[in-house]
Amino acid sequence: MGHGGMNCQLKTVRLILIIINVIFFLIGATLFGEGIDLLITRRFHSFIEFLFNIENGKITKNIIFSNEILYIFKIIPGFIFIFTGFFGCSGAITQMQSLLFCYFSFVGIILIFQTIIILSLIAFRIYTKQQLISIVQLFIRDKYKGPLEKTFQLKSFLLDSLMYHFKCCGIDSKYDFNITNSWNRTNPWWNTSMLIENRDFKYPLTCCPMNNTFNDILSCGINGTYIQELSCYEKITDIFYSMKEIILFGTVFIITIEMLALIFVLIIHNRNQVHRIDCAMEELPPAYSSRTRINNSNLYFQI
């Protein structure tokens, strides 16, 4: 009766773990597939194409980077979900120690990483802010290429995309772009009939409101007219505090699911160990009875 109850509990735990990881796998496969599709079909516009469309009066203002940023942020999370779901589901079905160990290790690493980030943001908020701003400012100074760079550069793209979507400029302020060693500031729309002051951009065009006319956008990049004054760090902080309840609930939910998954893996591992011990004990020869031991001892003394 006891073994039957334990087997039923083990089957229930395995079933829950399988369901959780099947959901993870399906989510990951969907994200990964969509990301690969966007990467292959290239259904997105570069920033310079976007501006040329505005110049020509085409209505494409809301689709800049919309697909390109999605493919980047779909492939990586999709792969993580697929990896987690595969090892979790396979480990729960086969109960192979290697699969369960890989799943336990991977989920444990993710959980530790999340915990470190949360504790850093809470306990070392000022230090984290200073380090983040310092790193991004150093990148802007030495490696930022600007939004009109024809050769795709991921870090520059992410910064431009961040400023465009969050309507902000610079990580600390618009003055982050005062010194840039890798950014070609040349205005591709400049000609000899224009003022020499209009030949170079002072700020990236991603710092400018895109609901303005093309000339206003260029004027913003050259002179700072109508530029987004709010820094990206302040903007993200404002968004975080406005959605802190939702973010807190989502974080607690994800951590709870991960901890339950780890507990379920430990339960399955423990039950497998107990089962192996039981099987090993059953394969041992039966113990001698007391009568057999007495008879053997009498036989020994007779000899």
Short mmCIF file of C-alpha atoms in Angstrom, two decimals, residues 133-144:
data_model
loop_
_atom_site.label_atom_id
_atom_site.label_comp_id
_atom_site.label_asym_id
_atom_site.label_seq_id
_atom_site.Cartn_x
_atom_site.Cartn_y
_atom_site.Cartn_z
CA ILE A 133 25.93 54.44 -17.07
CA SER A 134 29.73 54.29 -17.13
CA ILE A 135 29.76 51.19 -19.38
CA VAL A 136 27.26 52.63 -21.87
CA GLN A 137 28.98 56.02 -21.96
CA LEU A 138 32.30 54.31 -22.64
CA PHE A 139 30.68 52.36 -25.47
CA ILE A 140 29.17 55.54 -26.95
CA ARG A 141 32.54 57.27 -26.82
CA ASP A 142 34.60 54.48 -28.39
CA LYS A 143 32.36 52.12 -30.41
CA TYR A 144 28.98 53.69 -31.18
#
